[in-house]
Coordinates of N, CA and C in Angstrom, one line a residue:
X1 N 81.0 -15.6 -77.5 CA 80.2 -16.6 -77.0 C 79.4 -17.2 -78.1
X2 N 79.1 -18.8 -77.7 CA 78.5 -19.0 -78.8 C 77.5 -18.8 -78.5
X3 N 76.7 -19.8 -79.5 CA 74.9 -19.3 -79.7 C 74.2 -20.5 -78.6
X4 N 75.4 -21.0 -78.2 CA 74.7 -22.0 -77.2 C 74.9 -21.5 -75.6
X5 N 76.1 -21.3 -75.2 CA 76.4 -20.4 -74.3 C 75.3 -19.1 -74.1
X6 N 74.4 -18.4 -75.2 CA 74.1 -17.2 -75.2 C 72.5 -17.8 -74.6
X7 N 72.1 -18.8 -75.4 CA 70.6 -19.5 -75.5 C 70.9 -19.9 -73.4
X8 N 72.1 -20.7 -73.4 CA 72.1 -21.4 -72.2 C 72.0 -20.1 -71.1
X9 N 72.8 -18.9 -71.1 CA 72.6 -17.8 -70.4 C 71.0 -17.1 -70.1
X10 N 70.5 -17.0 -71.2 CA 68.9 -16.5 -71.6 C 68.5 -17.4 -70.8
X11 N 68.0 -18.7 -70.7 CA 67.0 -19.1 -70.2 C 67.4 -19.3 -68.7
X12 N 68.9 -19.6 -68.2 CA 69.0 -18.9 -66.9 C 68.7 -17.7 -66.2
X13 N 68.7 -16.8 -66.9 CA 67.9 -15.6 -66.7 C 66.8 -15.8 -66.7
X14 N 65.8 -16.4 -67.5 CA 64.9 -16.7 -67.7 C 64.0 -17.2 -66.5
X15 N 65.0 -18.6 -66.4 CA 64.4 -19.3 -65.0 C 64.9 -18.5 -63.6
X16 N 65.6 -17.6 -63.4 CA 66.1 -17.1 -62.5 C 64.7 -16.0 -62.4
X17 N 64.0 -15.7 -63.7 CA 63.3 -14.7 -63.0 C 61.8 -15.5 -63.2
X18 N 61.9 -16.5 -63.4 CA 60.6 -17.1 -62.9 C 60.6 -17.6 -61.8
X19 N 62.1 -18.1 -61.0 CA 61.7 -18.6 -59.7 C 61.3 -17.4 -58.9
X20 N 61.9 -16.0 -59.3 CA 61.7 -14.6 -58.7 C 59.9 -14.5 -58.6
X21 N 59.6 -14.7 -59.5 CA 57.9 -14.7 -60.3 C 57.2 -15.8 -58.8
X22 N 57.9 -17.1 -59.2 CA 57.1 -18.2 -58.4 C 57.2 -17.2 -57.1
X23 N 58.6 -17.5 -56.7 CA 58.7 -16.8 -55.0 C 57.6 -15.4 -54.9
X24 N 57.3 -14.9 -55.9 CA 56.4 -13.6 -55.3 C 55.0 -13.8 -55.4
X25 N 54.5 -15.3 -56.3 CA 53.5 -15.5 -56.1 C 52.8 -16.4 -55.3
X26 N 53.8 -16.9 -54.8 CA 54.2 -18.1 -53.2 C 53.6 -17.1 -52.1
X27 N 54.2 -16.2 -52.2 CA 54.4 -14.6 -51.1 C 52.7 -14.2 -51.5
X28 N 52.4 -13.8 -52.8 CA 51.1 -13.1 -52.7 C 50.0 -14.1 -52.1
X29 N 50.6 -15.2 -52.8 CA 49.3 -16.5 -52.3 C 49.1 -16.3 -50.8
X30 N 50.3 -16.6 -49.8 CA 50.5 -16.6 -48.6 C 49.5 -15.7 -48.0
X31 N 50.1 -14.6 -48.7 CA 49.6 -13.4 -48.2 C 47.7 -13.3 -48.4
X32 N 47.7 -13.8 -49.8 CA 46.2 -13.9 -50.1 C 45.5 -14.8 -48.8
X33 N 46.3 -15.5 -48.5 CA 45.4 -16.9 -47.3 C 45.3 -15.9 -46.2
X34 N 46.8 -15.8 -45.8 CA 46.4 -14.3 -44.2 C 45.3 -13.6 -44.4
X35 N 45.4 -13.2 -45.6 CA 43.9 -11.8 -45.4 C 42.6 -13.0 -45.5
X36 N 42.3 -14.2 -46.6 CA 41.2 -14.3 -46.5 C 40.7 -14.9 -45.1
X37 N 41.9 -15.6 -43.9 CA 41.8 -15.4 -42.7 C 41.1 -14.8 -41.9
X38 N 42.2 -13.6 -42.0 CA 41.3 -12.4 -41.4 C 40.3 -11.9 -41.6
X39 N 39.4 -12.0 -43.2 CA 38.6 -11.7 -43.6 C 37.5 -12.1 -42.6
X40 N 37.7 -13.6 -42.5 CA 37.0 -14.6 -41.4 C 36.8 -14.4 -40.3
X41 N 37.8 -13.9 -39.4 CA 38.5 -13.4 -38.3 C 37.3 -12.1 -38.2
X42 N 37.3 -11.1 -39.1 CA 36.6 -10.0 -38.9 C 35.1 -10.6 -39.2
X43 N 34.7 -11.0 -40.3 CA 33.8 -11.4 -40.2 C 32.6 -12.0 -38.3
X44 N 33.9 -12.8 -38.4 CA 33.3 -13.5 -37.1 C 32.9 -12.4 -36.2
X45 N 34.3 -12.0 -35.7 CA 33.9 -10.7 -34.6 C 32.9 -9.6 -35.2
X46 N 32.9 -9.7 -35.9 CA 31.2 -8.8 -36.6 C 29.9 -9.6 -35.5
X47 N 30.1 -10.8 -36.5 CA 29.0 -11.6 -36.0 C 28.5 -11.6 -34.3
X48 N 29.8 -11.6 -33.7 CA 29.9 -11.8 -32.9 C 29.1 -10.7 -31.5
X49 N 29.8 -9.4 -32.2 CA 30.0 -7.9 -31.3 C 28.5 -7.7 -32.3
X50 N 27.4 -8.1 -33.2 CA 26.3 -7.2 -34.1 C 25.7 -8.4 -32.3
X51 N 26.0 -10.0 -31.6 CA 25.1 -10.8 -30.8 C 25.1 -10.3 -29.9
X52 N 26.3 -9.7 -29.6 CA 26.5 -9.5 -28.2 C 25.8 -7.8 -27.7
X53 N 25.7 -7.0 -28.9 CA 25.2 -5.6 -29.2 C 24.2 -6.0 -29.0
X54 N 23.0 -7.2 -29.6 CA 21.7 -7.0 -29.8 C 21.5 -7.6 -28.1
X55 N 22.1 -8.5 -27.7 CA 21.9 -9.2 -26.4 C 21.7 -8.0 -25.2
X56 N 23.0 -6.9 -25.4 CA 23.0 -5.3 -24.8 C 21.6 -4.7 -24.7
X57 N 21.5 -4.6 -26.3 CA 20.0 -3.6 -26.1 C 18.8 -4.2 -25.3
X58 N 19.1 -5.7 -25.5 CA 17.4 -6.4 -25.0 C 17.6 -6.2 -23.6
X59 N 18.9 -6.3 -22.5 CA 19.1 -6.4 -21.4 C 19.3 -5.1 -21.1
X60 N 19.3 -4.3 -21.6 CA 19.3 -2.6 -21.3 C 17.5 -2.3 -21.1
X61 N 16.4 -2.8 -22.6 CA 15.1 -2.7 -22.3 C 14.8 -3.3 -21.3
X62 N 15.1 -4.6 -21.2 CA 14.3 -5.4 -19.7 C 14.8 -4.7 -18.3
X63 N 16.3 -3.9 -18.6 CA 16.5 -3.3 -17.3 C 15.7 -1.7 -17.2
X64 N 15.4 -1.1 -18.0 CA 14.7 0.1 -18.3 C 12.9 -0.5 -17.5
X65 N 12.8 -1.3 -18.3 CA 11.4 -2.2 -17.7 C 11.3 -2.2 -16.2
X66 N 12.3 -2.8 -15.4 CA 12.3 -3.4 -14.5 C 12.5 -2.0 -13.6
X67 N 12.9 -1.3 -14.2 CA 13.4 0.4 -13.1 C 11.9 0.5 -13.0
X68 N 11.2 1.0 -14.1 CA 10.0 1.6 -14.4 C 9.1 0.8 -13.5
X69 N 8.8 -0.5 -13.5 CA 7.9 -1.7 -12.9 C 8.1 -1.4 -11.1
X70 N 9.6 -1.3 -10.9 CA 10.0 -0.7 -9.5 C 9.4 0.2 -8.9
X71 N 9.7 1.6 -9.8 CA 9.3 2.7 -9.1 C 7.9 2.9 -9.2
X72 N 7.2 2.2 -10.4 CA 5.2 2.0 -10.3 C 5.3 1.3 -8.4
X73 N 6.1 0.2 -8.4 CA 5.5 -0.2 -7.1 C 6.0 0.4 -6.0
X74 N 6.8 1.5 -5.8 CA 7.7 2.3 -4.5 C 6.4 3.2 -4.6
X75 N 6.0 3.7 -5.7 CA 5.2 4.4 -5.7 C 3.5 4.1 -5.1
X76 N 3.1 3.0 -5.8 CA 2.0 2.2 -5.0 C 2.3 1.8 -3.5
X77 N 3.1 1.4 -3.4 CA 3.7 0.7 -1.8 C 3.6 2.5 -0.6
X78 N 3.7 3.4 -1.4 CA 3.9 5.0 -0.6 C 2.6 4.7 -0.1
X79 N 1.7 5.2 -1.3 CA 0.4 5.3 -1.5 C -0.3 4.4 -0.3
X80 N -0.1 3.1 -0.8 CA -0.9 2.4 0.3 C -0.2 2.5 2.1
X81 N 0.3 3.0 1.9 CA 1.5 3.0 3.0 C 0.4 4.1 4.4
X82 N 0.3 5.4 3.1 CA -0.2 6.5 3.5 C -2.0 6.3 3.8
X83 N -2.2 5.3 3.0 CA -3.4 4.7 3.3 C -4.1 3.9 4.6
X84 N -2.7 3.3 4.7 CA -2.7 2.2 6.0 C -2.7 3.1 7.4
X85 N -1.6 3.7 7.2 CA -1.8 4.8 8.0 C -2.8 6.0 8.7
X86 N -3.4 6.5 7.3 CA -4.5 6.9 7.3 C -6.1 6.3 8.4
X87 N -6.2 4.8 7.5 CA -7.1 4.3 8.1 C -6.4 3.8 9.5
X88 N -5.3 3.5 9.9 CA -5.2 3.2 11.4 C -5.3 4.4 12.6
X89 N -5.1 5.5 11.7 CA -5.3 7.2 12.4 C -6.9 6.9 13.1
X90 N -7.6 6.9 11.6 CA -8.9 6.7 11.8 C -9.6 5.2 12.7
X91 N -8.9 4.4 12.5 CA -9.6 3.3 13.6 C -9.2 3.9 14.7
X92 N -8.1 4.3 15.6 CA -7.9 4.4 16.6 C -8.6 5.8 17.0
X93 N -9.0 6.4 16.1 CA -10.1 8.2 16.5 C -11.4 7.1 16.6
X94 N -12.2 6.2 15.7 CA -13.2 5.8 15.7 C -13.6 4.6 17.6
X95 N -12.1 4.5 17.6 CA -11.9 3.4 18.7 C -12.2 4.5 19.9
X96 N -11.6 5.7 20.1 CA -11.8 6.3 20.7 C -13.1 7.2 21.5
X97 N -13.5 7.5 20.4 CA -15.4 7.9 20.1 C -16.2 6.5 20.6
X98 N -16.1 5.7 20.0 CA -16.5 4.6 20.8 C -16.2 4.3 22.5
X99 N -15.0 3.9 22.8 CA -15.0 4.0 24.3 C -15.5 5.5 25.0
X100 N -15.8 6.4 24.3 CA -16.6 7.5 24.8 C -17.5 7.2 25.3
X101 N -18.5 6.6 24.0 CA -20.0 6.6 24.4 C -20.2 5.6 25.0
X102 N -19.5 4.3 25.2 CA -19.5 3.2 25.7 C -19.2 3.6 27.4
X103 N -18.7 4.9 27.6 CA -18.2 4.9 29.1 C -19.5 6.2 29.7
X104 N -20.2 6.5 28.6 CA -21.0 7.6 29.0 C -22.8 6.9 29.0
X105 N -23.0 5.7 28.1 CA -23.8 4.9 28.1 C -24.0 3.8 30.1
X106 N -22.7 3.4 30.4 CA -22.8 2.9 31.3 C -22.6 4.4 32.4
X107 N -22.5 5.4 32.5 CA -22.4 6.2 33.7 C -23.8 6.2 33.5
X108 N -25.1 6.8 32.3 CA -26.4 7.1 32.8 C -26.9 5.7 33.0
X109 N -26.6 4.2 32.3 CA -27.1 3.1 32.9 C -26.8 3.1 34.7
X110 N -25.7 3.3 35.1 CA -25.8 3.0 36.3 C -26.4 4.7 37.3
X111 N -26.6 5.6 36.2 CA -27.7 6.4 37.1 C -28.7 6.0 37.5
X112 N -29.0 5.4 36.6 CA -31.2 5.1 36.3 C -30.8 4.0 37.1
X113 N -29.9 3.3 37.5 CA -30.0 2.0 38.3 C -30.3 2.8 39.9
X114 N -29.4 3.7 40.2 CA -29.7 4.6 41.1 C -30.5 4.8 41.7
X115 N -31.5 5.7 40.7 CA -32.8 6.3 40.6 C -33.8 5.1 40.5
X116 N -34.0 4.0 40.6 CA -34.4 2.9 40.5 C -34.7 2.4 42.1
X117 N -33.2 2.4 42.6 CA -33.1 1.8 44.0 C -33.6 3.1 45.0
X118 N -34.3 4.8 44.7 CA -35.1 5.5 45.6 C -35.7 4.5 46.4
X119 N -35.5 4.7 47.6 CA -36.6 4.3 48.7 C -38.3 5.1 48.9
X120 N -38.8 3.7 48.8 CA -40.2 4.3 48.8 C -40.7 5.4 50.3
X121 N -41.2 6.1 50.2 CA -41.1 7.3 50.8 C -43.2 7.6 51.6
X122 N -43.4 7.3 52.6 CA -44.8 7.3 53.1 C -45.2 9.0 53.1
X123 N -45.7 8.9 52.9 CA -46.8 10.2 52.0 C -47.3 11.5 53.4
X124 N -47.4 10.3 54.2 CA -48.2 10.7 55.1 C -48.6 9.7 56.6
X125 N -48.8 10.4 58.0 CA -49.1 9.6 58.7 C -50.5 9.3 59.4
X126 N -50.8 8.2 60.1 CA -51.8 7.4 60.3 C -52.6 8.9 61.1
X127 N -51.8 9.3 62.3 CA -52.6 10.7 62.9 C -53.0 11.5 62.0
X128 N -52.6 12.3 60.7 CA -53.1 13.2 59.8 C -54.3 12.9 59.0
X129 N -54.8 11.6 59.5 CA -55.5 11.3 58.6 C -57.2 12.0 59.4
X130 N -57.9 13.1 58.4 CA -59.0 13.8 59.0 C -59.2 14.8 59.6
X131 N -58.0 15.5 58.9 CA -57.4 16.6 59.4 C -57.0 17.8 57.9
X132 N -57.9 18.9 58.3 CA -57.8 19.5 56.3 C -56.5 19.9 56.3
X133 N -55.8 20.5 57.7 CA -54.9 21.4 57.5 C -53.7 20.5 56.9
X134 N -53.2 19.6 57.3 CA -52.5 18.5 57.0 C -52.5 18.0 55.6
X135 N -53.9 18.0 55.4 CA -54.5 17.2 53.9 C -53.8 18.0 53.0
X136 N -54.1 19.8 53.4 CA -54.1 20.7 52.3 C -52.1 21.0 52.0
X137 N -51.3 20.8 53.5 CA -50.1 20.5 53.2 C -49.3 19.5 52.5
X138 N -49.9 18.5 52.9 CA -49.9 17.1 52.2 C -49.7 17.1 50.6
X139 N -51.1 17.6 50.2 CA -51.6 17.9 48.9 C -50.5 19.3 47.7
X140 N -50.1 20.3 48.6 CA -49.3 20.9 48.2 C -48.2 20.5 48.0
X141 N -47.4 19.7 49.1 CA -46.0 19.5 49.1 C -46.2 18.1 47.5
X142 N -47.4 17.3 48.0 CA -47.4 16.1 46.7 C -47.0 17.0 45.4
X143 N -48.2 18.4 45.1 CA -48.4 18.5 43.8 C -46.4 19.1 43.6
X144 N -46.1 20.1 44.4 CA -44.9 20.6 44.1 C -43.7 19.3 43.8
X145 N -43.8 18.0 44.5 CA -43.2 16.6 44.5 C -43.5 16.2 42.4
X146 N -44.6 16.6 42.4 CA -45.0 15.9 41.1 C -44.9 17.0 40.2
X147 N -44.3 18.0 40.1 CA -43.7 18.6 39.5 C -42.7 18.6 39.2
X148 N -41.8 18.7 40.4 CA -40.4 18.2 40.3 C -40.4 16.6 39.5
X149 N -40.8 15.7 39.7 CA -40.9 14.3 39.4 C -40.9 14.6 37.6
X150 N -41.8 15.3 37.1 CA -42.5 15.7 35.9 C -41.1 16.0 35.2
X151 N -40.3 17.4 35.7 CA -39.0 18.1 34.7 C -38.2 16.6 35.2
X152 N -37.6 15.5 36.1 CA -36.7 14.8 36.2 C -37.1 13.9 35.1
X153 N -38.9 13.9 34.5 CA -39.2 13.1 33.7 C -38.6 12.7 32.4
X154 N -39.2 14.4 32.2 CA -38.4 15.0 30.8 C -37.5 14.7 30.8
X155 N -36.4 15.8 31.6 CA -35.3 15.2 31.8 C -34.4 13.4 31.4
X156 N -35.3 12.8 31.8 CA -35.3 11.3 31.7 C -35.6 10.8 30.4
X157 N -36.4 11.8 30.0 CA -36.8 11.7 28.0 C -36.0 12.0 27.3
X158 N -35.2 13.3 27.7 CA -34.2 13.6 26.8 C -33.1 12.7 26.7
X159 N -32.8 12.3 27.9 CA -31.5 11.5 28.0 C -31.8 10.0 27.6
X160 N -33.0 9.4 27.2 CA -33.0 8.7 26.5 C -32.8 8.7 25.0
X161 N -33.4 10.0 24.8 CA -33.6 10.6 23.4 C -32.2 10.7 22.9
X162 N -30.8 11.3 23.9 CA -29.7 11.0 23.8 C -28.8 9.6 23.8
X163 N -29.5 8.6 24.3 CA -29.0 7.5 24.7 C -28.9 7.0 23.2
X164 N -30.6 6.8 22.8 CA -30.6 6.4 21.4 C -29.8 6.6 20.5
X165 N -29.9 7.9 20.3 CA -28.5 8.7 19.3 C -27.2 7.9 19.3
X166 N -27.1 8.3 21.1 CA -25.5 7.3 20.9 C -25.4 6.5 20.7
X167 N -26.6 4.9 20.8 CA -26.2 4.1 20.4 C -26.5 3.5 19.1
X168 N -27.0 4.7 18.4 CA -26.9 4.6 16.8 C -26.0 4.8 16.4
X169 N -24.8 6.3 17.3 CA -24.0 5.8 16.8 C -22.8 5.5 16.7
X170 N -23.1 4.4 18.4 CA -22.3 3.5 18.4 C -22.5 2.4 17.6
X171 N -23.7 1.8 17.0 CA -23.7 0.9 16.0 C -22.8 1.3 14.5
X172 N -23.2 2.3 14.6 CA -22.2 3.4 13.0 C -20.9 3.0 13.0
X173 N -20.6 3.1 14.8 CA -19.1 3.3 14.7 C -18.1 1.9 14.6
X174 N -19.3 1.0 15.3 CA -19.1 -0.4 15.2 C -19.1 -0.9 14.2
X175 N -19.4 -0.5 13.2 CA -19.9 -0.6 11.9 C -19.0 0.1 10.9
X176 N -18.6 0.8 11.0 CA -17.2 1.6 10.8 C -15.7 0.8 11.0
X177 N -16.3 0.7 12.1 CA -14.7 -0.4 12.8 C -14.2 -1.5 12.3
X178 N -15.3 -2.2 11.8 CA -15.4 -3.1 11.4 C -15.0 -3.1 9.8
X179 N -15.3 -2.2 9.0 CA -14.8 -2.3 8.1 C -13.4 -1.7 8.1
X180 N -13.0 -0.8 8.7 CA -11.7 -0.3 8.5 C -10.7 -1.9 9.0
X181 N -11.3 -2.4 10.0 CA -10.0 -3.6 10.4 C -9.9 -4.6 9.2
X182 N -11.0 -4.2 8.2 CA -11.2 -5.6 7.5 C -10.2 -4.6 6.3
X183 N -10.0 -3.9 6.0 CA -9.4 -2.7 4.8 C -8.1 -3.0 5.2
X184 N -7.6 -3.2 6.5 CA -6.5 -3.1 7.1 C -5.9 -4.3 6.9
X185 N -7.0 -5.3 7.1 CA -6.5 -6.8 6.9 C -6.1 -6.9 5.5
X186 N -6.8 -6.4 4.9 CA -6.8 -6.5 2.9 C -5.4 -5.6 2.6
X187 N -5.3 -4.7 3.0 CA -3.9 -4.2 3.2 C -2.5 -4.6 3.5
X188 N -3.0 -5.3 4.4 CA -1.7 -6.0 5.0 C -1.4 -7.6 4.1
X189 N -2.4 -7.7 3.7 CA -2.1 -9.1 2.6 C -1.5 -8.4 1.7

């Protein structure tokens, strides 16, 4: 072979293995673009999954919050529940004590109304008059009359003495009542 044939063979080889060269750096290039791609690709989904993680935790706190904030009010809503209750226990015992004394206040009012309407009663008659034996029976049956009259008096004292009490405290209770309905009202708002 000549030296031309030999030269012309050489650089066919030559170029035969630089198209080999190009084509594998055609291939790495390619390949270099795919990954820096995906570099992107991952990147992003990084970006993406670090928003949607931080979006997670804030909506996990607000929902931790909101449990917590719940059961404070299941817990207050008991509370007052047991409260409402409470005081309606108590108005309706207070309401009770009340129509007590209110039904025991009008039975001694309409005693003393009673005792009011005694018919007046003559002492004594027009014939007895100048007569000792009469006078001195008279005089006995009066004082033993004003004796009895005397303990119904007392009597009459105490049960005032009682009256008062009760309607002290029936004013208490009135007074009582009145705040619990207003506690109840403030409650119920």
């Amino acid at each position: 072979m000549n030296k031309y044939e030999e030269n012309l063979l050489r650089l066919n080889i030559k170029i035969r293995d630089l198209i080999t060269q190009l084509d594998c750096s055609e291939c790495g290039s390619l390949l270099l673009l795919k990954n820096n791609v995906l570099v992107e690709d991952v990147a992003s989904f990084r970006a993406q999954y670090a928003l949607s993680e931080e979006g997670r935790l804030r909506c996990k706190s607000v929902l931790e919050k909101e449990i917590a904030r719940n059961s404070e009010q299941y817990e207050a809503q008991v509370l007052l529940k047991k409260r409402y209750n409470d005081l309606i226990r108590e108005y309706v015992a207070q309401n009770q004590k009340l129509k007590s004394y209110e039904q025991n206040a009008l039975e001694v009012k309409q005693s003393r109304a009673k005792r009011k309407q005694a018919p007046v009663e003559i002492i004594g008659k027009l014939s007895d008059i100048g007569k000792p034996k009469a006078i001195e029976d008279k005089v006995a049956s009066l004082e033993h009359r004003c004796s009895v009259l005397e303990k119904e008096l007392y009597k009459a004292y105490a049960t005032i003495d009682d009256l008062e009490f009760e309607l002290e405290s029936i004013d208490h209770l009135e007074n009582t009542n009145e705040r619990l309905e207003q506690q109840i009202k403030v409650l119920k708002a």
